[in-house]
Coordinates of C-alpha atoms in Angstrom, one line a residue:
Chain A
M1129 CA 0.0 0.0 0.0
A1130 CA 2.9 2.3 0.6
H1131 CA 3.8 4.6 -2.2
S1132 CA 6.8 6.7 -2.9
D1133 CA 6.7 10.3 -2.0
D1134 CA 7.0 11.5 -5.6
S1135 CA 4.0 9.5 -6.8
P1136 CA 0.8 11.6 -6.7
A1137 CA -1.8 10.9 -4.0
V1138 CA -4.5 10.6 -6.7
Q1139 CA -4.2 10.2 -10.5
I1140 CA -7.5 10.3 -12.4
T1141 CA -7.2 9.6 -16.1
S1142 CA -10.0 9.9 -18.7
L1143 CA -12.7 9.1 -16.2
N1144 CA -16.2 8.7 -17.6
K1145 CA -19.4 7.8 -15.8
W1146 CA -23.0 7.5 -16.9
Y1147 CA -26.2 7.2 -15.0
G1148 CA -28.2 5.5 -17.7
A1149 CA -28.1 7.9 -20.6
F1150 CA -26.9 10.8 -18.4
H1151 CA -23.1 11.4 -18.9
V1152 CA -22.4 12.5 -15.3
L1153 CA -18.5 12.5 -15.5
Q1154 CA -16.9 13.4 -18.9
E1155 CA -13.2 12.8 -19.6
V1156 CA -12.1 13.9 -16.1
N1157 CA -8.3 14.1 -15.8
L1158 CA -6.8 15.2 -12.5
T1159 CA -3.5 14.8 -10.7
I1160 CA -3.4 15.5 -7.0
P1161 CA 0.1 15.5 -5.5
S1162 CA 0.7 14.2 -1.9
G1163 CA 0.1 16.9 0.7
S1164 CA -1.9 19.1 -1.5
R1165 CA -5.4 20.6 -0.7
V1166 CA -7.8 20.6 -3.6
V1167 CA -11.2 22.3 -3.4
I1168 CA -13.7 21.1 -6.0
C1169 CA -16.5 23.6 -6.6
G1170 CA -19.2 24.1 -9.2
P1171 CA -23.0 24.3 -9.6
S1172 CA -25.4 21.6 -8.4
G1173 CA -25.4 18.6 -10.6
S1174 CA -21.9 19.3 -12.0
G1175 CA -20.6 15.9 -10.8
K1176 CA -18.4 17.1 -7.9
S1177 CA -19.7 14.7 -5.3
T1178 CA -19.9 11.9 -7.8
L1179 CA -16.2 12.5 -8.7
I1180 CA -14.9 12.2 -5.1
R1181 CA -17.2 9.2 -4.4
C1182 CA -15.4 7.5 -7.3
L1183 CA -12.2 7.8 -5.4
N1184 CA -13.1 5.3 -2.7
G1185 CA -15.3 3.0 -4.7
L1186 CA -18.7 4.4 -3.4
E1187 CA -19.5 5.0 -7.0
A1188 CA -18.6 2.7 -9.9
Y1189 CA -17.5 4.2 -13.2
Q1190 CA -17.5 2.8 -16.7
Q1191 CA -14.3 4.2 -18.3
G1192 CA -11.0 5.6 -17.2
T1193 CA -8.6 4.9 -14.3
V1194 CA -8.2 6.1 -10.8
T1195 CA -4.9 5.4 -9.0
L1196 CA -4.5 6.1 -5.3
G1197 CA -0.8 6.3 -4.6
T1198 CA 0.4 3.3 -6.5
V1199 CA -2.8 1.3 -6.1
P1200 CA -5.1 1.3 -9.1
L1201 CA -8.8 1.3 -8.1
G1202 CA -10.5 -1.5 -9.9
D1203 CA -13.7 -3.5 -9.9
N1204 CA -12.6 -6.2 -7.5
A1205 CA -13.2 -6.1 -3.8
R1206 CA -9.6 -6.4 -2.8
E1207 CA -8.6 -3.2 -4.7
T1208 CA -11.6 -1.4 -3.4
A1209 CA -10.7 -2.4 0.2
L1210 CA -7.1 -1.2 -0.3
A1211 CA -8.4 2.1 -1.6
R1212 CA -10.7 2.5 1.3
R1213 CA -7.9 1.8 3.7
Q1214 CA -6.0 4.8 2.3
T1215 CA -8.9 7.2 2.3
G1216 CA -11.0 8.8 5.0
M1217 CA -14.4 10.3 4.0
V1218 CA -16.5 12.9 5.6
F1219 CA -20.1 13.2 4.3
Q1220 CA -22.5 16.1 4.1
S1221 CA -25.0 14.4 6.4
F1222 CA -22.3 13.1 8.8
N1223 CA -23.5 9.5 8.6
L1224 CA -22.5 8.7 12.2
F1225 CA -23.9 5.5 13.6
P1226 CA -26.8 6.6 15.8
H1227 CA -26.9 3.5 17.9
L1228 CA -23.3 3.8 19.0
T1229 CA -21.7 6.3 21.3
V1230 CA -19.2 8.8 19.9
L1231 CA -16.3 6.6 21.1
S1232 CA -17.7 3.5 19.6
N1233 CA -18.3 5.3 16.3
C1234 CA -14.6 6.0 16.3
T1235 CA -13.4 2.6 17.5
L1236 CA -15.6 0.3 15.3
A1237 CA -13.4 0.2 12.3
L1238 CA -10.2 0.1 14.4
R1239 CA -11.5 -3.0 16.1
R1240 CA -13.1 -4.7 13.2
V1241 CA -10.8 -3.8 10.3
L1242 CA -7.5 -3.4 12.0
S1243 CA -8.3 -5.9 14.9
M1244 CA -6.9 -3.4 17.4
P1245 CA -7.4 -4.3 21.1
R1246 CA -10.2 -2.3 22.7
K1247 CA -8.0 -0.3 25.1
E1248 CA -5.6 0.8 22.3
A1249 CA -8.5 1.7 20.0
E1250 CA -10.2 3.7 22.7
S1251 CA -7.0 5.5 23.5
L1252 CA -6.5 6.4 19.8
A1253 CA -10.1 7.5 19.4
R1254 CA -9.8 9.8 22.4
H1255 CA -6.7 11.2 21.0
F1256 CA -8.5 12.2 17.7
L1257 CA -11.6 13.4 19.6
E1258 CA -9.2 15.7 21.5
K1259 CA -7.8 16.8 18.2
V1260 CA -11.2 17.9 16.9
R1261 CA -11.8 19.5 20.3
I1262 CA -14.7 17.4 21.7
P1263 CA -13.0 14.9 24.1
E1264 CA -15.8 15.4 26.6
Q1265 CA -18.5 14.1 24.2
A1266 CA -16.9 10.6 23.9
D1267 CA -19.6 8.8 25.8
K1268 CA -22.6 10.6 24.3
Y1269 CA -24.7 9.4 21.4
P1270 CA -24.6 11.4 18.1
A1271 CA -28.2 12.6 18.6
Q1272 CA -27.1 14.4 21.7
L1273 CA -24.6 16.6 19.8
S1274 CA -25.0 19.7 17.7
G1275 CA -24.4 19.4 13.9
G1276 CA -21.0 20.9 14.1
Q1277 CA -20.0 18.5 16.9
Q1278 CA -21.3 15.5 14.9
Q1279 CA -19.3 16.5 11.9
R1280 CA -16.2 16.8 14.0
V1281 CA -16.8 13.3 15.3
A1282 CA -17.1 12.2 11.7
I1283 CA -13.7 13.7 11.0
A1284 CA -12.2 12.1 14.1
R1285 CA -13.7 8.7 13.1
A1286 CA -12.1 9.0 9.6
L1287 CA -8.7 10.1 11.1
C1288 CA -8.6 7.2 13.4
M1289 CA -7.9 4.9 10.4
N1290 CA -4.8 7.0 9.6
P1291 CA -5.8 7.8 6.0
R1292 CA -3.3 9.1 3.5
L1293 CA -6.1 11.1 1.8
M1294 CA -9.2 12.8 3.3
L1295 CA -12.2 13.3 1.1
F1296 CA -14.8 15.8 2.2
D1297 CA -18.1 15.9 0.5
E1298 CA -19.7 19.2 1.3
P1299 CA -18.9 18.9 5.0
T1300 CA -20.5 22.1 6.0
S1301 CA -23.6 22.2 3.8
A1302 CA -25.9 20.7 6.4
L1303 CA -24.7 22.9 9.2
D1304 CA -26.1 26.1 10.8
P1305 CA -24.0 29.1 9.9
E1306 CA -22.4 29.4 13.3
M1307 CA -21.3 25.8 13.3
V1308 CA -19.6 26.0 10.0
K1309 CA -16.6 27.8 11.4
E1310 CA -15.8 25.1 14.1
V1311 CA -15.7 22.4 11.3
L1312 CA -13.7 24.6 8.9
D1313 CA -11.2 25.3 11.8
V1314 CA -10.6 21.6 12.3
M1315 CA -10.2 21.1 8.5
T1316 CA -7.8 24.0 8.3
G1317 CA -5.8 22.5 11.2
L1318 CA -5.5 19.2 9.2
A1319 CA -4.4 21.1 6.1
H1320 CA -1.7 22.8 8.0
E1321 CA -0.4 19.4 9.2
G1322 CA 0.1 18.4 5.6
M1323 CA -2.8 16.0 5.1
T1324 CA -3.8 15.5 1.5
M1325 CA -7.3 16.7 1.2
I1326 CA -9.9 16.9 -1.5
C1327 CA -12.9 18.9 -0.5
V1328 CA -16.1 19.5 -2.3
T1329 CA -17.4 22.7 -0.9
H1330 CA -19.0 26.1 -1.5
E1331 CA -17.0 27.7 1.2
M1332 CA -15.0 30.0 -0.9
G1333 CA -13.3 31.6 2.1
F1334 CA -11.9 28.2 3.0
A1335 CA -10.9 27.6 -0.6
R1336 CA -9.1 30.9 -0.7
E1337 CA -7.3 30.3 2.6
V1338 CA -6.5 26.7 2.6
A1339 CA -6.5 25.2 -1.0
D1340 CA -3.5 25.1 -3.2
Q1341 CA -5.7 24.1 -6.2
V1342 CA -9.3 25.0 -7.0
V1343 CA -11.0 22.7 -9.5
F1344 CA -14.2 24.1 -11.1
M1345 CA -16.6 21.6 -12.6
D1346 CA -19.6 22.1 -14.9
Q1347 CA -21.8 19.5 -16.5
G1348 CA -19.5 16.6 -15.6
S1349 CA -16.3 18.2 -16.8
I1350 CA -13.4 20.0 -15.2
V1351 CA -13.6 23.4 -16.9
E1352 CA -11.0 25.3 -14.9
Q1353 CA -8.2 24.3 -12.6
A1354 CA -6.1 27.0 -11.0
S1355 CA -4.5 28.3 -7.9
P1356 CA -7.0 30.1 -5.6
M1357 CA -5.4 33.4 -6.4
T1358 CA -5.9 33.0 -10.1
F1359 CA -9.3 31.3 -9.8
F1360 CA -10.8 34.1 -7.6
T1361 CA -9.2 37.1 -9.4
T1362 CA -9.0 36.1 -13.0
P1363 CA -11.1 33.0 -13.8
S1364 CA -10.7 32.2 -17.5
H1365 CA -13.8 30.2 -18.2
P1366 CA -17.0 32.1 -18.6
R1367 CA -18.9 29.5 -16.6
A1368 CA -16.5 29.9 -13.7
Q1369 CA -16.8 33.7 -14.0
S1370 CA -20.6 33.6 -13.8
F1371 CA -20.5 31.1 -10.9
L1372 CA -18.2 33.4 -8.9
N1373 CA -20.4 36.4 -9.8
T1374 CA -23.4 34.5 -8.4
L1375 CA -21.6 33.6 -5.2
L1376 CA -20.3 37.1 -4.6
H1377 CA -23.5 39.0 -5.3
Chain B
M411 CA -69.7 -24.7 37.8
T412 CA -68.4 -21.6 39.4
I413 CA -66.3 -19.0 37.5
L414 CA -63.3 -20.0 39.6
E415 CA -63.7 -23.6 38.5
I416 CA -64.0 -22.5 34.9
W417 CA -60.8 -20.4 35.3
L418 CA -58.9 -23.3 36.9
G419 CA -60.1 -25.5 34.1
I420 CA -58.9 -23.1 31.4
L421 CA -55.6 -22.6 33.2
Q422 CA -54.8 -26.3 32.8
G423 CA -54.3 -25.5 29.1
F424 CA -51.9 -22.6 29.8
R425 CA -48.8 -24.8 29.8
V426 CA -49.5 -26.0 26.2
T427 CA -50.3 -22.5 25.0
A428 CA -47.0 -21.3 26.5
L429 CA -45.0 -24.2 25.1
V430 CA -46.4 -23.8 21.6
T431 CA -45.6 -20.0 21.8
L432 CA -42.0 -20.7 23.0
Y433 CA -41.3 -23.5 20.5
G434 CA -43.0 -21.4 17.8
L435 CA -40.4 -18.6 18.5
V436 CA -37.6 -21.1 18.0
F437 CA -38.8 -21.4 14.4
A438 CA -40.0 -17.8 13.9
I439 CA -36.9 -15.9 15.1
P440 CA -34.3 -17.6 12.9
F441 CA -36.7 -17.8 9.9
G442 CA -37.6 -14.1 10.2
L443 CA -34.0 -13.0 10.6
I444 CA -32.4 -15.2 8.0
F445 CA -35.0 -14.8 5.3
G446 CA -35.5 -11.1 5.9
V447 CA -31.8 -10.5 5.5
A448 CA -31.6 -12.9 2.6
Q449 CA -34.4 -11.1 0.8
Y450 CA -32.6 -7.8 1.4
L451 CA -29.2 -8.9 0.2
T452 CA -30.0 -11.2 -2.7
T453 CA -31.0 -10.4 -6.3
G454 CA -32.1 -12.4 -9.3
P455 CA -32.9 -16.1 -9.0
A456 CA -31.7 -16.4 -5.4
R457 CA -34.1 -13.6 -4.4
F458 CA -36.9 -15.5 -6.2
V459 CA -36.2 -18.6 -4.2
V460 CA -36.1 -16.7 -0.9
T461 CA -39.3 -14.8 -1.7
S462 CA -41.1 -18.0 -2.8
I463 CA -40.3 -19.7 0.6
I464 CA -41.4 -16.6 2.5
E465 CA -44.6 -16.3 0.5
F466 CA -45.5 -20.0 1.0
W467 CA -45.4 -19.6 4.8
R468 CA -46.9 -16.1 4.9
S469 CA -49.7 -16.5 2.3
S470 CA -51.1 -20.0 3.3
A471 CA -53.9 -20.3 5.8
V472 CA -52.5 -21.5 9.1
I473 CA -55.4 -23.8 9.9
I474 CA -54.9 -25.6 6.6
L475 CA -51.2 -25.8 7.0
L476 CA -51.8 -27.4 10.5
F477 CA -54.1 -30.0 9.0
V478 CA -51.8 -30.8 6.0
F479 CA -48.7 -31.1 8.1
Y480 CA -50.4 -33.1 10.8
Y481 CA -52.4 -35.5 8.7
A482 CA -50.7 -35.6 5.3
L483 CA -47.0 -35.9 6.4
P484 CA -47.5 -39.3 8.0
L485 CA -48.7 -40.6 4.6
A486 CA -45.3 -39.6 3.3
G487 CA -43.7 -41.5 6.2
L488 CA -42.9 -38.5 8.3
A489 CA -44.9 -38.4 11.5
L490 CA -44.3 -35.3 13.6
S491 CA -45.9 -34.8 17.0
A492 CA -48.8 -32.3 17.3
M493 CA -46.5 -30.0 19.3
T494 CA -43.8 -30.0 16.6
V495 CA -46.3 -29.4 13.8
S496 CA -48.0 -26.7 15.7
A497 CA -44.8 -24.9 16.7
M498 CA -43.4 -25.2 13.2
V499 CA -46.5 -24.1 11.3
L500 CA -47.3 -21.2 13.6
G501 CA -43.7 -20.2 14.0
L502 CA -42.9 -20.2 10.3
N503 CA -46.1 -18.3 9.5
I504 CA -45.3 -15.6 12.0
G505 CA -41.6 -15.8 10.9
G506 CA -42.8 -15.0 7.3
Y507 CA -44.4 -11.8 8.6
A508 CA -41.3 -11.0 10.7
S509 CA -39.0 -11.5 7.7
Q510 CA -40.8 -8.6 6.0
A511 CA -40.4 -6.4 9.1
V512 CA -36.7 -7.3 9.1
R513 CA -36.4 -6.4 5.4
A514 CA -38.4 -3.2 5.8
G515 CA -36.2 -2.2 8.7
L516 CA -33.1 -2.7 6.7
Q517 CA -34.4 -1.0 3.6
A518 CA -35.6 2.0 5.6
L519 CA -32.1 2.8 6.8
D520 CA -30.4 5.8 5.3
R521 CA -28.1 4.7 2.5
G522 CA -25.4 6.8 4.2
Q523 CA -25.1 4.3 7.0
K524 CA -23.9 1.6 4.7
E525 CA -21.7 4.1 2.8
A526 CA -20.0 5.3 6.0
G527 CA -19.3 1.6 6.8
H528 CA -17.8 1.0 3.4
A529 CA -15.8 4.2 3.6
L530 CA -14.3 3.0 6.9
G531 CA -13.2 -0.2 5.2
L532 CA -15.7 -2.4 7.1
S533 CA -16.7 -5.7 5.4
R534 CA -20.2 -6.2 4.1
S535 CA -21.0 -8.7 6.9
T536 CA -19.6 -6.3 9.6
I537 CA -21.8 -3.5 8.2
L538 CA -24.8 -5.8 8.3
L539 CA -24.2 -7.1 11.8
R540 CA -22.8 -4.0 13.5
I541 CA -24.5 -1.2 11.7
E542 CA -27.6 -2.2 9.8
L543 CA -29.2 -5.0 11.8
P544 CA -29.0 -3.3 15.3
Q545 CA -30.7 -0.2 13.9
A546 CA -33.3 -2.1 11.9
L547 CA -34.2 -4.5 14.7
V548 CA -34.7 -1.7 17.2
A549 CA -36.8 0.3 14.8
M550 CA -38.9 -2.7 14.1
S551 CA -39.3 -3.9 17.7
P552 CA -42.9 -2.7 18.1
T553 CA -43.8 -4.9 15.0
F554 CA -42.0 -7.9 16.5
I555 CA -44.0 -7.5 19.7
N556 CA -47.2 -7.4 17.6
Q557 CA -46.2 -10.6 16.0
L558 CA -45.4 -12.2 19.3
I559 CA -48.9 -11.3 20.5
Q560 CA -50.3 -12.7 17.2
L561 CA -48.4 -15.9 17.8
V562 CA -49.9 -16.3 21.3
K563 CA -53.4 -15.8 20.0
A564 CA -52.8 -18.1 17.0
T565 CA -52.0 -21.0 19.4
S566 CA -55.8 -21.3 19.9
L567 CA -55.8 -23.1 16.6
V568 CA -53.7 -26.0 17.9
S569 CA -56.7 -27.4 19.7
L570 CA -57.7 -28.6 16.2
V571 CA -54.7 -31.0 16.1
T572 CA -55.4 -32.5 19.5
L573 CA -53.3 -30.3 21.8
T574 CA -54.9 -29.4 25.1
D575 CA -54.3 -25.7 25.1
M576 CA -56.5 -23.1 26.8
T577 CA -59.0 -23.1 23.9
F578 CA -59.2 -26.9 23.9
R579 CA -60.0 -26.8 27.6
A580 CA -62.7 -24.2 27.2
K581 CA -64.3 -26.3 24.5
E582 CA -64.2 -29.3 26.7
I583 CA -65.7 -27.5 29.7
S584 CA -68.4 -25.9 27.4
Q585 CA -69.4 -29.3 26.1
I586 CA -69.8 -30.6 29.7
E587 CA -71.6 -27.6 31.1
Y588 CA -73.6 -26.4 28.1
D589 CA -73.0 -22.8 29.2
P590 CA -70.8 -21.2 26.7
V591 CA -71.1 -17.5 27.7
P592 CA -69.2 -17.5 30.9
I593 CA -66.7 -20.1 29.7
Y594 CA -65.8 -18.3 26.4
S595 CA -65.8 -14.9 28.2
S596 CA -63.3 -16.3 30.6
L597 CA -61.3 -17.6 27.7
L598 CA -61.3 -14.2 26.1
L599 CA -60.1 -12.7 29.3
A600 CA -57.5 -15.4 29.7
Y601 CA -55.8 -14.6 26.3
F602 CA -55.9 -10.9 27.2
I603 CA -54.2 -11.6 30.6
V604 CA -51.5 -13.5 28.7
C605 CA -51.1 -11.0 25.9
Y606 CA -51.2 -7.7 27.7
P607 CA -48.0 -8.3 29.8
V608 CA -46.3 -9.2 26.5
A609 CA -47.2 -5.8 25.2
L610 CA -45.9 -4.2 28.4
F611 CA -42.8 -6.3 28.1
G612 CA -42.4 -5.0 24.6
R613 CA -42.5 -1.4 25.6
W614 CA -39.9 -2.1 28.3
V615 CA -37.6 -3.9 25.9
E616 CA -38.0 -1.0 23.4
R617 CA -36.8 1.4 26.1
R618 CA -34.0 -0.8 27.1
I619 CA -32.6 -1.6 23.7
N620 CA -32.8 1.9 22.3
P621 CA -30.4 4.0 24.3
A622 CA -29.8 6.4 21.4
R623 CA -33.5 7.3 21.2
E624 CA -33.7 7.7 25.0
A625 CA -30.7 9.9 24.9
R626 CA -32.3 12.0 22.1
C627 CA -35.5 12.4 24.2
A628 CA -33.5 13.5 27.2
V629 CA -31.9 16.4 25.2

């Protein structure tokens, strides 16, 4: 599973996906170096979420290749399992397990996938709950937490598995405005530690501050890929220009 | 015959009613779980086979199944006791209903639960056993209690294959006394007295096994 430092974290080549007759991803090519922070943005239905869900096998695709480190993602269960071991994912709707406590949410995969002893797993989980600043919530159930706290648990749960790559699928879209910041702060902290991150988001402030690449998608294609500075000041594609105009006004 | 004597007479059949219910559960619980999960997970021809078996037990009249299994199987060289036939037929019939509750509970779960499990690298079986089933079974627990109560009441049919349950005893007493009103009224009450604690037990179980909901209510 280990890959050399010079190989990109993710290499997507000629990716195509259809939902029936609808061509949802069209010839997507993207290289994401290790340690980089990529923000994917674009209008609804442009294929952003579908794209990052292809990176850990939650969505199948019909054409193209996805390589995580040196591991190509294929159809078979073993390759998919390997890909999932390398990636952590945070969903828009948190997807915490409501019947388990916060601590058990974090230790489930450690115990069942990595066969880690309970004490060790709990200690690791508490470490990451501390990191996302909610160690005191460990014994509560998700329903007892605010949205922002739940999303931070989801981040801690993903981090417990020591992923090389974190995928964020609109992590703040379901949150009240005052809870967005607490989640973005945690994500910014992760970025500063050098975690490779791919984040689908409409939080342009986060993109400007944290991202080193902004990818803009429209109708299933990447139509612009640039540094945040270039993207926000001189976007070249008319669709990106109108998207930014809509966001800013 | 005094009401007390009628009651004591009916009570003599309680042991059989309770045994048929308990043995019935031995058939119903595994059948409901295994076939409900199988129907949820399978596709194509495998799902057709699973569904056909469920439909046979769910869609057949229990009383006819009792007769067929009790009287027809010996002709094929397989003689089962009245207790075994009763427990099996009633249990699998209720299990057929329970399988649909299991499947419905699994299907009703947010797709994100399974996806989160996959994203964490959990195997399909771990997702089923640790994430999906615990939530589905808790959500469906009121339905399971319903079905348990239905099973208790359905045991009144086993008097037709010679078992001396509460209904059988009431019929016997009625034939001796020629006074059906107090006897069958007592029988009605007897089933209520057996079933109502089951309903109360169900509510208690629901509270005990659903800490997440209790926690949510406490917020």
